[in-house]
PDB file of C-alpha atoms and ligand atoms in Angstrom:
ATOM      1  CA  MET A   1      86.994  80.597 125.007  1.00 65.00           C
ATOM      2  CA  GLU A   2      86.774  84.348 124.617  1.00 80.00           C
ATOM      3  CA  GLU A   3      88.464  85.755 121.544  1.00 89.00           C
ATOM      4  CA  LEU A   4      91.789  87.504 122.020  1.00 95.00           C
ATOM      5  CA  ILE A   5      91.294  91.174 121.179  1.00 98.00           C
ATOM      6  CA  PRO A   6      94.305  93.143 119.955  1.00 98.00           C
ATOM      7  CA  ARG A   7      94.981  96.010 122.329  1.00 98.00           C
ATOM      8  CA  HIS A   8      96.254  98.302 119.589  1.00 98.00           C
ATOM      9  CA  VAL A   9      94.989  98.122 116.006  1.00 99.00           C
ATOM     10  CA  ALA A  10      96.409 100.349 113.274  1.00 99.00           C
ATOM     11  CA  VAL A  11      94.728 100.710 109.889  1.00 99.00           C
ATOM     12  CA  ILE A  12      96.235 101.855 106.597  1.00 99.00           C
ATOM     13  CA  MET A  13      93.024 103.187 105.077  1.00 98.00           C
ATOM     14  CA  ASP A  14      93.852 102.770 101.389  1.00 99.00           C
ATOM     15  CA  GLY A  15      91.597 102.595  98.333  1.00 98.00           C
ATOM     16  CA  ASN A  16      89.293 105.621  98.562  1.00 98.00           C
ATOM     17  CA  GLY A  17      90.235 106.842  95.091  1.00 98.00           C
ATOM     18  CA  ARG A  18      89.776 103.470  93.377  1.00 98.00           C
ATOM     19  CA  TRP A  19      86.484 102.927  95.206  1.00 98.00           C
ATOM     20  CA  ALA A  20      85.210 106.200  93.733  1.00 98.00           C
ATOM     21  CA  LYS A  21      86.626 105.555  90.269  1.00 98.00           C
ATOM     22  CA  LYS A  22      84.827 102.229  90.013  1.00 98.00           C
ATOM     23  CA  ARG A  23      81.580 104.082  90.715  1.00 98.00           C
ATOM     24  CA  LEU A  24      82.394 106.874  88.246  1.00 98.00           C
ATOM     25  CA  LEU A  25      82.563 109.340  91.134  1.00 98.00           C
ATOM     26  CA  PRO A  26      85.213 111.989  91.793  1.00 98.00           C
ATOM     27  CA  ARG A  27      88.045 110.924  94.117  1.00 98.00           C
ATOM     28  CA  SER A  28      86.752 113.379  96.694  1.00 98.00           C
ATOM     29  CA  ALA A  29      83.566 111.291  96.996  1.00 98.00           C
ATOM     30  CA  GLY A  30      85.773 108.330  97.833  1.00 98.00           C
ATOM     31  CA  HIS A  31      87.486 110.316 100.558  1.00 98.00           C
ATOM     32  CA  ARG A  32      84.119 111.343 101.993  1.00 98.00           C
ATOM     33  CA  ALA A  33      82.917 107.741 102.008  1.00 98.00           C
ATOM     34  CA  GLY A  34      86.223 106.791 103.627  1.00 98.00           C
ATOM     35  CA  MET A  35      85.763 109.377 106.345  1.00 98.00           C
ATOM     36  CA  ASN A  36      82.284 108.087 107.158  1.00 98.00           C
ATOM     37  CA  ARG A  37      83.586 104.530 107.259  1.00 98.00           C
ATOM     38  CA  MET A  38      86.466 105.594 109.502  1.00 98.00           C
ATOM     39  CA  ILE A  39      84.093 107.091 112.083  1.00 98.00           C
ATOM     40  CA  SER A  40      81.915 103.996 112.272  1.00 98.00           C
ATOM     41  CA  LEU A  41      84.886 101.614 112.223  1.00 98.00           C
ATOM     42  CA  SER A  42      86.656 103.284 115.123  1.00 98.00           C
ATOM     43  CA  ASP A  43      83.446 103.244 117.214  1.00 98.00           C
ATOM     44  CA  HIS A  44      83.134  99.559 116.403  1.00 98.00           C
ATOM     45  CA  ALA A  45      86.752  98.810 117.324  1.00 98.00           C
ATOM     46  CA  PHE A  46      86.383 100.444 120.740  1.00 98.00           C
ATOM     47  CA  SER A  47      83.118  98.593 121.325  1.00 97.00           C
ATOM     48  CA  ARG A  48      84.997  95.345 120.649  1.00 97.00           C
ATOM     49  CA  GLY A  49      87.500  96.172 123.385  1.00 98.00           C
ATOM     50  CA  VAL A  50      90.327  97.645 121.335  1.00 98.00           C
ATOM     51  CA  GLU A  51      92.039 100.269 123.514  1.00 98.00           C
ATOM     52  CA  PHE A  52      94.145 102.025 120.886  1.00 98.00           C
ATOM     53  CA  MET A  53      93.048 102.619 117.310  1.00 98.00           C
ATOM     54  CA  THR A  54      95.531 104.303 114.995  1.00 99.00           C
ATOM     55  CA  LEU A  55      94.446 105.398 111.532  1.00 98.00           C
ATOM     56  CA  TYR A  56      96.712 106.396 108.656  1.00 98.00           C
ATOM     57  CA  ALA A  57      94.765 109.274 107.138  1.00 98.00           C
ATOM     58  CA  LEU A  58      97.447 111.166 105.211  1.00 98.00           C
ATOM     59  CA  SER A  59     101.105 110.368 104.634  1.00 98.00           C
ATOM     60  CA  ALA A  60     103.841 112.960 104.295  1.00 98.00           C
ATOM     61  CA  GLU A  61     104.228 111.692 100.720  1.00 98.00           C
ATOM     62  CA  ASN A  62     100.501 112.186 100.006  1.00 98.00           C
ATOM     63  CA  LEU A  63     101.142 115.913 100.345  1.00 98.00           C
ATOM     64  CA  SER A  64     102.561 115.978  96.840  1.00 98.00           C
ATOM     65  CA  ARG A  65      99.203 114.953  95.359  1.00 98.00           C
ATOM     66  CA  PRO A  66      97.402 117.508  93.143  1.00 98.00           C
ATOM     67  CA  ARG A  67      96.171 120.665  94.868  1.00 97.00           C
ATOM     68  CA  GLU A  68      92.546 119.840  94.109  1.00 97.00           C
ATOM     69  CA  GLU A  69      92.708 116.503  95.904  1.00 98.00           C
ATOM     70  CA  LEU A  70      94.513 117.997  98.897  1.00 98.00           C
ATOM     71  CA  ASP A  71      91.947 120.782  99.159  1.00 98.00           C
ATOM     72  CA  ALA A  72      89.162 118.193  99.233  1.00 98.00           C
ATOM     73  CA  LEU A  73      91.006 116.222 101.925  1.00 98.00           C
ATOM     74  CA  PHE A  74      91.647 119.292 104.066  1.00 98.00           C
ATOM     75  CA  SER A  75      87.968 120.280 103.815  1.00 98.00           C
ATOM     76  CA  LEU A  76      87.047 116.829 105.077  1.00 98.00           C
ATOM     77  CA  PHE A  77      89.547 117.100 107.931  1.00 98.00           C
ATOM     78  CA  ARG A  78      88.042 120.480 108.889  1.00 98.00           C
ATOM     79  CA  GLU A  79      84.581 118.977 108.925  1.00 97.00           C
ATOM     80  CA  TYR A  80      85.750 115.921 110.832  1.00 97.00           C
ATOM     81  CA  PHE A  81      87.461 117.820 113.630  1.00 97.00           C
ATOM     82  CA  LEU A  82      84.710 120.430 113.940  1.00 97.00           C
ATOM     83  CA  LYS A  83      82.042 117.739 114.334  1.00 96.00           C
ATOM     84  CA  ASN A  84      83.859 114.942 116.056  1.00 97.00           C
ATOM     85  CA  ALA A  85      85.939 116.478 118.805  1.00 97.00           C
ATOM     86  CA  ALA A  86      82.824 116.998 120.943  1.00 97.00           C
ATOM     87  CA  ILE A  87      81.453 113.558 120.054  1.00 98.00           C
ATOM     88  CA  LEU A  88      84.714 111.875 121.040  1.00 98.00           C
ATOM     89  CA  GLU A  89      84.852 113.896 124.233  1.00 98.00           C
ATOM     90  CA  GLN A  90      81.370 112.690 125.103  1.00 97.00           C
ATOM     91  CA  LYS A  91      82.350 109.090 124.442  1.00 97.00           C
ATOM     92  CA  GLY A  92      85.461 109.475 126.585  1.00 98.00           C
ATOM     93  CA  VAL A  93      87.801 108.796 123.660  1.00 98.00           C
ATOM     94  CA  ARG A  94      91.058 110.690 123.633  1.00 98.00           C
ATOM     95  CA  MET A  95      92.182 111.921 120.241  1.00 98.00           C
ATOM     96  CA  LYS A  96      95.809 112.172 119.347  1.00 97.00           C
ATOM     97  CA  ILE A  97      97.563 113.216 116.153  1.00 98.00           C
ATOM     98  CA  ILE A  98     100.928 112.005 114.899  1.00 98.00           C
ATOM     99  CA  GLY A  99     102.669 113.519 111.887  1.00 98.00           C
ATOM    100  CA  ASP A 100     104.044 116.858 110.844  1.00 98.00           C
ATOM    101  CA  LEU A 101     101.247 119.371 111.276  1.00 97.00           C
ATOM    102  CA  GLY A 102     103.545 122.004 109.792  1.00 96.00           C
ATOM    103  CA  LEU A 103     102.757 120.395 106.425  1.00 96.00           C
ATOM    104  CA  ILE A 104      99.010 121.080 106.539  1.00 97.00           C
ATOM    105  CA  PRO A 105      97.054 124.370 106.463  1.00 97.00           C
ATOM    106  CA  ALA A 106      97.304 126.310 109.720  1.00 98.00           C
ATOM    107  CA  ASP A 107      93.550 126.422 110.346  1.00 98.00           C
ATOM    108  CA  VAL A 108      93.369 122.626 110.083  1.00 98.00           C
ATOM    109  CA  SER A 109      96.298 122.131 112.456  1.00 97.00           C
ATOM    110  CA  ASP A 110      94.639 124.559 114.892  1.00 98.00           C
ATOM    111  CA  LEU A 111      91.488 122.425 114.824  1.00 97.00           C
ATOM    112  CA  VAL A 112      93.595 119.324 115.367  1.00 97.00           C
ATOM    113  CA  ARG A 113      95.300 120.820 118.419  1.00 97.00           C
ATOM    114  CA  ALA A 114      91.963 122.014 119.792  1.00 98.00           C
ATOM    115  CA  GLY A 115      90.505 118.521 119.332  1.00 98.00           C
ATOM    116  CA  GLU A 116      93.418 116.953 121.194  1.00 98.00           C
ATOM    117  CA  GLU A 117      92.983 119.432 124.005  1.00 98.00           C
ATOM    118  CA  GLN A 118      89.214 118.953 124.199  1.00 98.00           C
ATOM    119  CA  THR A 119      89.465 115.149 124.431  1.00 98.00           C
ATOM    120  CA  ARG A 120      92.519 115.021 126.699  1.00 97.00           C
ATOM    121  CA  ALA A 121      90.689 113.574 129.712  1.00 97.00           C
ATOM    122  CA  GLY A 122      89.233 110.616 127.777  1.00 97.00           C
ATOM    123  CA  THR A 123      89.894 107.208 129.324  1.00 96.00           C
ATOM    124  CA  LYS A 124      87.729 104.910 127.181  1.00 96.00           C
ATOM    125  CA  GLY A 125      90.139 104.592 124.269  1.00 98.00           C
ATOM    126  CA  THR A 126      92.773 106.445 122.277  1.00 98.00           C
ATOM    127  CA  LEU A 127      92.111 107.330 118.656  1.00 98.00           C
ATOM    128  CA  THR A 128      95.321 108.350 116.925  1.00 98.00           C
ATOM    129  CA  LEU A 129      95.166 109.903 113.482  1.00 98.00           C
ATOM    130  CA  ALA A 130      98.334 109.949 111.410  1.00 98.00           C
ATOM    131  CA  ILE A 131      98.274 113.122 109.325  1.00 98.00           C
ATOM    132  CA  GLY A 132     101.266 114.329 107.335  1.00 98.00           C
ATOM    133  CA  TYR A 133     102.936 111.275 108.847  1.00 98.00           C
ATOM    134  CA  GLY A 134     106.065 109.497 107.640  1.00 98.00           C
ATOM    135  CA  GLY A 135     107.822 106.729 109.569  1.00 98.00           C
ATOM    136  CA  ARG A 136     111.293 107.607 108.273  1.00 98.00           C
ATOM    137  CA  GLN A 137     110.756 111.291 108.987  1.00 98.00           C
ATOM    138  CA  GLU A 138     109.688 110.416 112.519  1.00 98.00           C
ATOM    139  CA  ILE A 139     112.785 108.275 113.090  1.00 98.00           C
ATOM    140  CA  VAL A 140     115.110 110.939 111.695  1.00 98.00           C
ATOM    141  CA  ARG A 141     113.497 113.561 113.950  1.00 98.00           C
ATOM    142  CA  ALA A 142     114.028 111.322 116.992  1.00 98.00           C
ATOM    143  CA  VAL A 143     117.664 110.667 116.047  1.00 98.00           C
ATOM    144  CA  ASN A 144     118.283 114.398 115.737  1.00 98.00           C
ATOM    145  CA  GLU A 145     116.638 114.953 119.106  1.00 98.00           C
ATOM    146  CA  ALA A 146     118.919 112.367 120.726  1.00 98.00           C
ATOM    147  CA  VAL A 147     121.950 113.997 119.093  1.00 98.00           C
ATOM    148  CA  ARG A 148     120.808 117.416 120.273  1.00 98.00           C
ATOM    149  CA  ARG A 149     120.519 116.090 123.822  1.00 97.00           C
ATOM    150  CA  GLY A 150     123.910 114.411 123.497  1.00 98.00           C
ATOM    151  CA  GLU A 151     122.377 111.178 124.751  1.00 93.00           C
ATOM    152  CA  GLU A 152     123.077 107.643 123.657  1.00 96.00           C
ATOM    153  CA  VAL A 153     119.808 105.735 123.247  1.00 97.00           C
ATOM    154  CA  ASP A 154     118.619 102.153 123.564  1.00 98.00           C
ATOM    155  CA  ALA A 155     115.448 100.751 122.017  1.00 98.00           C
ATOM    156  CA  GLY A 156     113.350 101.814 124.999  1.00 98.00           C
ATOM    157  CA  SER A 157     114.597 105.368 125.302  1.00 98.00           C
ATOM    158  CA  PHE A 158     114.468 105.741 121.510  1.00 98.00           C
ATOM    159  CA  SER A 159     110.791 104.707 121.439  1.00 98.00           C
ATOM    160  CA  ALA A 160     110.142 107.427 123.991  1.00 98.00           C
ATOM    161  CA  LEU A 161     111.435 110.039 121.526  1.00 98.00           C
ATOM    162  CA  LEU A 162     108.882 109.063 118.879  1.00 98.00           C
ATOM    163  CA  SER A 163     105.461 110.655 118.460  1.00 98.00           C
ATOM    164  CA  THR A 164     103.949 107.330 119.566  1.00 98.00           C
ATOM    165  CA  ALA A 165     105.740 107.433 122.932  1.00 98.00           C
ATOM    166  CA  GLU A 166     102.485 107.039 124.875  1.00 97.00           C
ATOM    167  CA  LEU A 167     101.155 104.207 122.701  1.00 98.00           C
ATOM    168  CA  PRO A 168     101.989 100.521 122.903  1.00 98.00           C
ATOM    169  CA  ASP A 169     103.296  99.088 119.613  1.00 98.00           C
ATOM    170  CA  PRO A 170     100.458  98.008 117.304  1.00 98.00           C
ATOM    171  CA  ASP A 171      99.435  94.382 117.757  1.00 98.00           C
ATOM    172  CA  LEU A 172      97.598  94.255 114.446  1.00 98.00           C
ATOM    173  CA  ILE A 173      98.096  96.379 111.330  1.00 99.00           C
ATOM    174  CA  ILE A 174      95.321  96.146 108.748  1.00 99.00           C
ATOM    175  CA  ARG A 175      95.799  97.488 105.221  1.00 99.00           C
ATOM    176  CA  THR A 176      92.801  97.757 102.941  1.00 99.00           C
ATOM    177  CA  GLY A 177      92.885  98.406  99.185  1.00 98.00           C
ATOM    178  CA  LYS A 178      94.755  95.315  97.838  1.00 98.00           C
ATOM    179  CA  GLU A 179      98.345  96.576  98.151  1.00 98.00           C
ATOM    180  CA  LYS A 180     100.722  94.692 100.404  1.00 98.00           C
ATOM    181  CA  ARG A 181     103.132  97.314 101.603  1.00 98.00           C
ATOM    182  CA  ILE A 182     103.777  99.545 104.595  1.00 98.00           C
ATOM    183  CA  SER A 183     104.034 102.910 102.745  1.00 98.00           C
ATOM    184  CA  ASN A 184     106.170 104.572 105.442  1.00 98.00           C
ATOM    185  CA  PHE A 185     103.756 103.833 108.304  1.00 99.00           C
ATOM    186  CA  LEU A 186     104.982 103.082 111.865  1.00 99.00           C
ATOM    187  CA  LEU A 187     108.287 101.627 110.616  1.00 98.00           C
ATOM    188  CA  TRP A 188     109.892 101.317 114.039  1.00 98.00           C
ATOM    189  CA  GLN A 189     106.710 100.386 115.882  1.00 98.00           C
ATOM    190  CA  CYS A 190     105.708  97.502 113.569  1.00 98.00           C
ATOM    191  CA  ALA A 191     108.688  95.316 114.552  1.00 98.00           C
ATOM    192  CA  TYR A 192     106.398  92.566 115.947  1.00 98.00           C
ATOM    193  CA  SER A 193     103.010  93.605 114.603  1.00 98.00           C
ATOM    194  CA  GLU A 194     100.769  91.083 112.904  1.00 98.00           C
ATOM    195  CA  PHE A 195      99.704  92.143 109.387  1.00 98.00           C
ATOM    196  CA  TYR A 196      96.331  91.658 107.748  1.00 99.00           C
ATOM    197  CA  PHE A 197      95.743  92.644 104.130  1.00 98.00           C
ATOM    198  CA  SER A 198      92.267  93.116 102.725  1.00 98.00           C
ATOM    199  CA  GLU A 199      91.355  93.242  99.054  1.00 98.00           C
ATOM    200  CA  LYS A 200      88.522  95.615  99.850  1.00 98.00           C
ATOM    201  CA  MET A 201      88.818  99.338  99.219  1.00 99.00           C
ATOM    202  CA  PHE A 202      88.582 101.244 102.490  1.00 99.00           C
ATOM    203  CA  PRO A 203      85.030 102.653 102.032  1.00 99.00           C
ATOM    204  CA  ALA A 204      83.828  99.064 101.476  1.00 98.00           C
ATOM    205  CA  PHE A 205      85.681  97.602 104.481  1.00 99.00           C
ATOM    206  CA  THR A 206      82.839  96.813 106.899  1.00 98.00           C
ATOM    207  CA  ASN A 207      82.737  96.305 110.642  1.00 98.00           C
ATOM    208  CA  ALA A 208      82.261  92.599 109.905  1.00 98.00           C
ATOM    209  CA  ASP A 209      85.470  92.689 107.824  1.00 98.00           C
ATOM    210  CA  PHE A 210      87.192  94.205 110.838  1.00 98.00           C
ATOM    211  CA  ASP A 211      85.878  91.350 112.992  1.00 98.00           C
ATOM    212  CA  ARG A 212      87.309  88.876 110.481  1.00 98.00           C
ATOM    213  CA  ALA A 213      90.709  90.557 110.765  1.00 98.00           C
ATOM    214  CA  VAL A 214      90.493  90.354 114.559  1.00 98.00           C
ATOM    215  CA  ALA A 215      89.515  86.672 114.416  1.00 98.00           C
ATOM    216  CA  ASP A 216      92.457  86.028 112.099  1.00 98.00           C
ATOM    217  CA  PHE A 217      94.746  87.825 114.540  1.00 98.00           C
ATOM    218  CA  ALA A 218      93.400  85.787 117.464  1.00 98.00           C
ATOM    219  CA  ALA A 219      94.414  82.558 115.738  1.00 97.00           C
ATOM    220  CA  ARG A 220      98.038  83.570 115.238  1.00 97.00           C
ATOM    221  CA  ASP A 221     101.009  82.413 117.252  1.00 97.00           C
ATOM    222  CA  ARG A 222     103.173  85.374 118.182  1.00 97.00           C
ATOM    223  CA  ARG A 223     106.602  84.010 118.986  1.00 98.00           C
ATOM    224  CA  TYR A 224     108.750  87.139 119.187  1.00 97.00           C
ATOM    225  CA  GLY A 225     111.759  85.135 118.092  1.00 97.00           C
ATOM    226  CA  LYS A 226     111.259  82.406 120.657  1.00 97.00           C
ATOM    227  CA  ILE A 227     110.212  78.797 119.959  1.00 96.00           C
TER     228      ILE A 227
HETATM  229  C1  IPE B   1      93.756 106.430 100.832  1.00 53.81           C
HETATM  230  O1  IPE B   1      93.117 106.306  99.608  1.00 53.81           O
HETATM  231  C2  IPE B   1      93.586 107.779 101.448  1.00 53.81           C
HETATM  232  C3  IPE B   1      94.751 108.665 101.280  1.00 53.81           C
HETATM  233  C4  IPE B   1      95.933 108.265 100.925  1.00 53.81           C
HETATM  234  C5  IPE B   1      94.554 110.077 101.530  1.00 53.81           C
HETATM  235  P1  IPE B   1      93.836 106.702  98.247  1.00 53.81           P
HETATM  236  O2  IPE B   1      93.526 108.130  97.954  1.00 53.81           O
HETATM  237  O3  IPE B   1      95.261 106.356  98.252  1.00 53.81           O
HETATM  238  O4  IPE B   1      93.035 105.770  97.258  1.00 53.81           O
HETATM  239  P2  IPE B   1      93.627 104.971  96.031  1.00 53.81           P
HETATM  240  O5  IPE B   1      94.779 104.154  96.528  1.00 53.81           O
HETATM  241  O6  IPE B   1      94.036 105.985  95.004  1.00 53.81           O
HETATM  242  O7  IPE B   1      92.500 104.109  95.585  1.00 53.81           O
HETATM  243  C1  IPE B   2      99.063 104.920 102.180  1.00 53.81           C
HETATM  244  O1  IPE B   2      98.329 104.959 100.990  1.00 53.81           O
HETATM  245  C2  IPE B   2      98.792 106.151 102.973  1.00 53.81           C
HETATM  246  C3  IPE B   2      97.459 106.256 103.528  1.00 53.81           C
HETATM  247  C4  IPE B   2      96.524 105.348 103.473  1.00 53.81           C
HETATM  248  C5  IPE B   2      97.178 107.490 104.222  1.00 53.81           C
HETATM  249  P1  IPE B   2      98.979 105.455  99.623  1.00 53.81           P
HETATM  250  O2  IPE B   2      97.944 105.353  98.584  1.00 53.81           O
HETATM  251  O3  IPE B   2      99.629 106.769  99.809  1.00 53.81           O
HETATM  252  O4  IPE B   2     100.120 104.355  99.421  1.00 53.81           O
HETATM  253  P2  IPE B   2     100.956 103.977  98.126  1.00 53.81           P
HETATM  254  O5  IPE B   2     101.326 105.263  97.426  1.00 53.81           O
HETATM  255  O6  IPE B   2     100.064 103.146  97.270  1.00 53.81           O
HETATM  256  O7  IPE B   2     102.124 103.206  98.637  1.00 53.81           O
HETATM  257 MG1   MG B   3      96.310 104.666  97.719  1.00 53.81          MG
END
């Protein structure tokens, strides 16, 4: 029987800093290795038939890290968007960003917007990057929007007010880097997601590790409250 492939996989890409520390490298080297891994991993996921890949790249809370680390991360984002928007366009992958772009440098958010625009026609997969993202912040924003409109919401119309409105809920959420927590990621959307925790630091999480997570997912029984 063919393996069941999750339609939407989200990854909490944690462990870049510890990966670098173990190798006596600066944290920024861990972030660079993580970025390279992220590019290859998302290609791999789409080649396996995943339609939506959502990657937690920077949380709203991460923005209170030291200036030096943030500068290194923003440089990597610049490089990523400058190089990859055209590559994604060519592959037919649409890029989408969720999170508060007001929290990041204006030139980076301009690149992000340009990348979204450039890849808008892609139909071969959706790559969503969560940058400056916080699940609680997103929910609060949606509540305020409903209040502003003077509309009562139900679960469906509320989902449509979130930044993930066009995405199905994640089927599988993978977290690398040993920790077993959600860290303010997709709080509303994860209601019936399957979770997979890997001990590996993100730069060491291979495509084969991803396949193991998918195989694990395929063997689960999703009951959604039923028997
Ligand atoms: C995840 O790696 C990437 C970001 C949060 C930007 P970390 O930077 O959190 O790495 P660790 O957890 O310190 O190892
Ligand atoms: C979660 O990692 C956020 C991202 C991977 C972008 P953190 O390193 O920020 O999570 P905590 O602080 O350990 O919960
Ligand atoms: Mg971390």
